[in-house]
Amino acid sequence: MRLICSFVFALSLLAAEPADWIFTGRYVVTMDPQRRVIENGAVAVRGDSIVAVGKQGELDLRFKAAQRLDRPDALLTPGLISTHTHAAMSLFRGLADDVRLQEWLERFIFPAEKRNVDSEFVRWGTRLACLEMLLSGTTTYADMYYFQAVVAEATKEAGMRGVMGETIIRFPSPDAKTPDQALRYTEGFIRRFLNDPLITPAPAPHAIYTNSDEALKASRALANRYGVPLLMHLAETRQERDDLLAQRKLSPTRVLETLGLLEGRTVLAHAVWVDDNDLRILKSHNAGIAHCPSSNTKLSSGAAPVQKMLDLDMAVGLGTDGPAGSNNDFSLFEEMDLAAKLQKLVTGNPQALPAASAFEMATIRGARALGLEKQTGSLEPGKRADLITIRLDHPNAIPLYNVYSHLVYALKSADVQDVMVNGRVVVRDRQCLTLDAAAIRAKADEYGRRVQRSLAK
Ligand SMILES: [Zn+2]
């Protein structure tokens, strides 16, 4: 008997397939179509991709891995996906809070941007944001700001995945005097990063009310010419909705539909002021929605009808927005928690947006919102290896009855331990391996003092 056993063991070693990594965890939360949660699970990675997901014992027999990371007291989940942010604004974090949006923009943000934002500001701000996002388990993010070629460079340097949206806006901006100039910059940027394994370049017209119809249509045409998504803010405030109703007798969503802006992959941030008809329109165009509950509550914008969007199986993900004023950090753990609670509050129904749905929004549904669901958002063979481990041995995680409940209501950003993006370990035991954290901290402090001085003028 012993002979047979050792024979089988030797055979299995001979037959072992090569892998670059095996990760093991107490539970693997796959977010695959069956939503499997595998106790004593493992994920095998070869190159940039996942090659197998299963029980640790099975994978150990099947693969011979060059390296392994065993986390017997951790969850192993897909990397989190932020569908809307403005990364470089990290350098304005907490500059002015608890003021009205107009005052915030006119007294603080516009002057601070005018006097400080250049390509190096964007580079360091993006590095700071990527460091914070990676350490809090975010592996993919969608950004809207200026100098997106620099944002893309910093994102690649961090080893993150990104959908980078170059802002097109009616006013002179830090990197373009006119919308035409912004569109030309965007086309050059798209061409440069079109087939990049980590970066999806995109035009990002700021909003309907900050662009001419012509600039909006030109942005859509540009996106479709290169097969990239279009990123935009939509129906964030009641005023935006009321103004468009008064001016055009159309809701913001109907304006987009009428202009043909929804004809192609679209990622729309906020969608707070949308009615049932708007939702049907957005669903029929398969639009991605970025729900940003921290931003929407902090700026008193309102509560997006997320449960209705989920009932329609829309591609709605989570975003942090900000981080200056509208939300002061990049934590998707906070967004999951708040998204779930906000729907319960506004619907009067504690069953609205359950934990498993909130985690889905931060992973596979968020990937759908960005059009990246074939690449990321779940742990499945063939997908890129974007995964994180989250510690279960801190007091806030004990005991454990339900993994989704913990992920949404109990675990925190600081519980994230390791992060892999595209098959590369970028955070190990809370140390970021790709970015120089000390240099980023020093530079961010320096920018902070500079911004402060610029506003005192
Ligand atoms: Zn925004």
mmCIF file of N, CA and C in Angstrom, residues 111 115-116 450-457:
data_model
loop_
_atom_site.group_PDB
_atom_site.id
_atom_site.type_symbol
_atom_site.label_atom_id
_atom_site.label_comp_id
_atom_site.label_asym_id
_atom_site.label_seq_id
_atom_site.Cartn_x
_atom_site.Cartn_y
_atom_site.Cartn_z
ATOM 1 N N PRO A 111 -8.648 77.964 -7.667
ATOM 2 C CA PRO A 111 -7.371 78.692 -7.491
ATOM 3 C C PRO A 111 -6.202 77.758 -7.192
ATOM 4 N N ARG A 115 -2.895 77.433 -9.674
ATOM 5 C CA ARG A 115 -1.565 77.840 -9.218
ATOM 6 C C ARG A 115 -0.617 76.662 -9.011
ATOM 7 N N ASN A 116 -1.106 75.452 -9.037
ATOM 8 C CA ASN A 116 -0.231 74.331 -8.664
ATOM 9 C C ASN A 116 -0.175 73.158 -9.642
ATOM 10 N N ARG A 450 3.351 73.913 -0.380
ATOM 11 C CA ARG A 450 3.314 74.794 -1.542
ATOM 12 C C ARG A 450 1.879 75.241 -1.852
ATOM 13 N N VAL A 451 0.936 74.301 -1.777
ATOM 14 C CA VAL A 451 -0.468 74.621 -2.051
ATOM 15 C C VAL A 451 -0.979 75.632 -1.011
ATOM 16 N N GLN A 452 -0.630 75.392 0.224
ATOM 17 C CA GLN A 452 -1.046 76.306 1.307
ATOM 18 C C GLN A 452 -0.540 77.728 1.044
ATOM 19 N N ARG A 453 0.733 77.821 0.677
ATOM 20 C CA ARG A 453 1.304 79.145 0.397
ATOM 21 C C ARG A 453 0.608 79.796 -0.788
ATOM 22 N N SER A 454 0.285 78.988 -1.798
ATOM 23 C CA SER A 454 -0.314 79.553 -3.010
ATOM 24 C C SER A 454 -1.693 80.144 -2.731
ATOM 25 N N LEU A 455 -2.393 79.595 -1.741
ATOM 26 C CA LEU A 455 -3.733 80.108 -1.429
ATOM 27 C C LEU A 455 -3.660 81.308 -0.505
ATOM 28 N N ALA A 456 -2.550 81.501 0.172
ATOM 29 C CA ALA A 456 -2.403 82.647 1.081
ATOM 30 C C ALA A 456 -2.117 83.927 0.312
ATOM 31 N N LYS A 457 -1.748 83.736 -0.972
ATOM 32 C CA LYS A 457 -1.380 84.923 -1.774
ATOM 33 C C LYS A 457 -2.553 85.876 -1.942
#
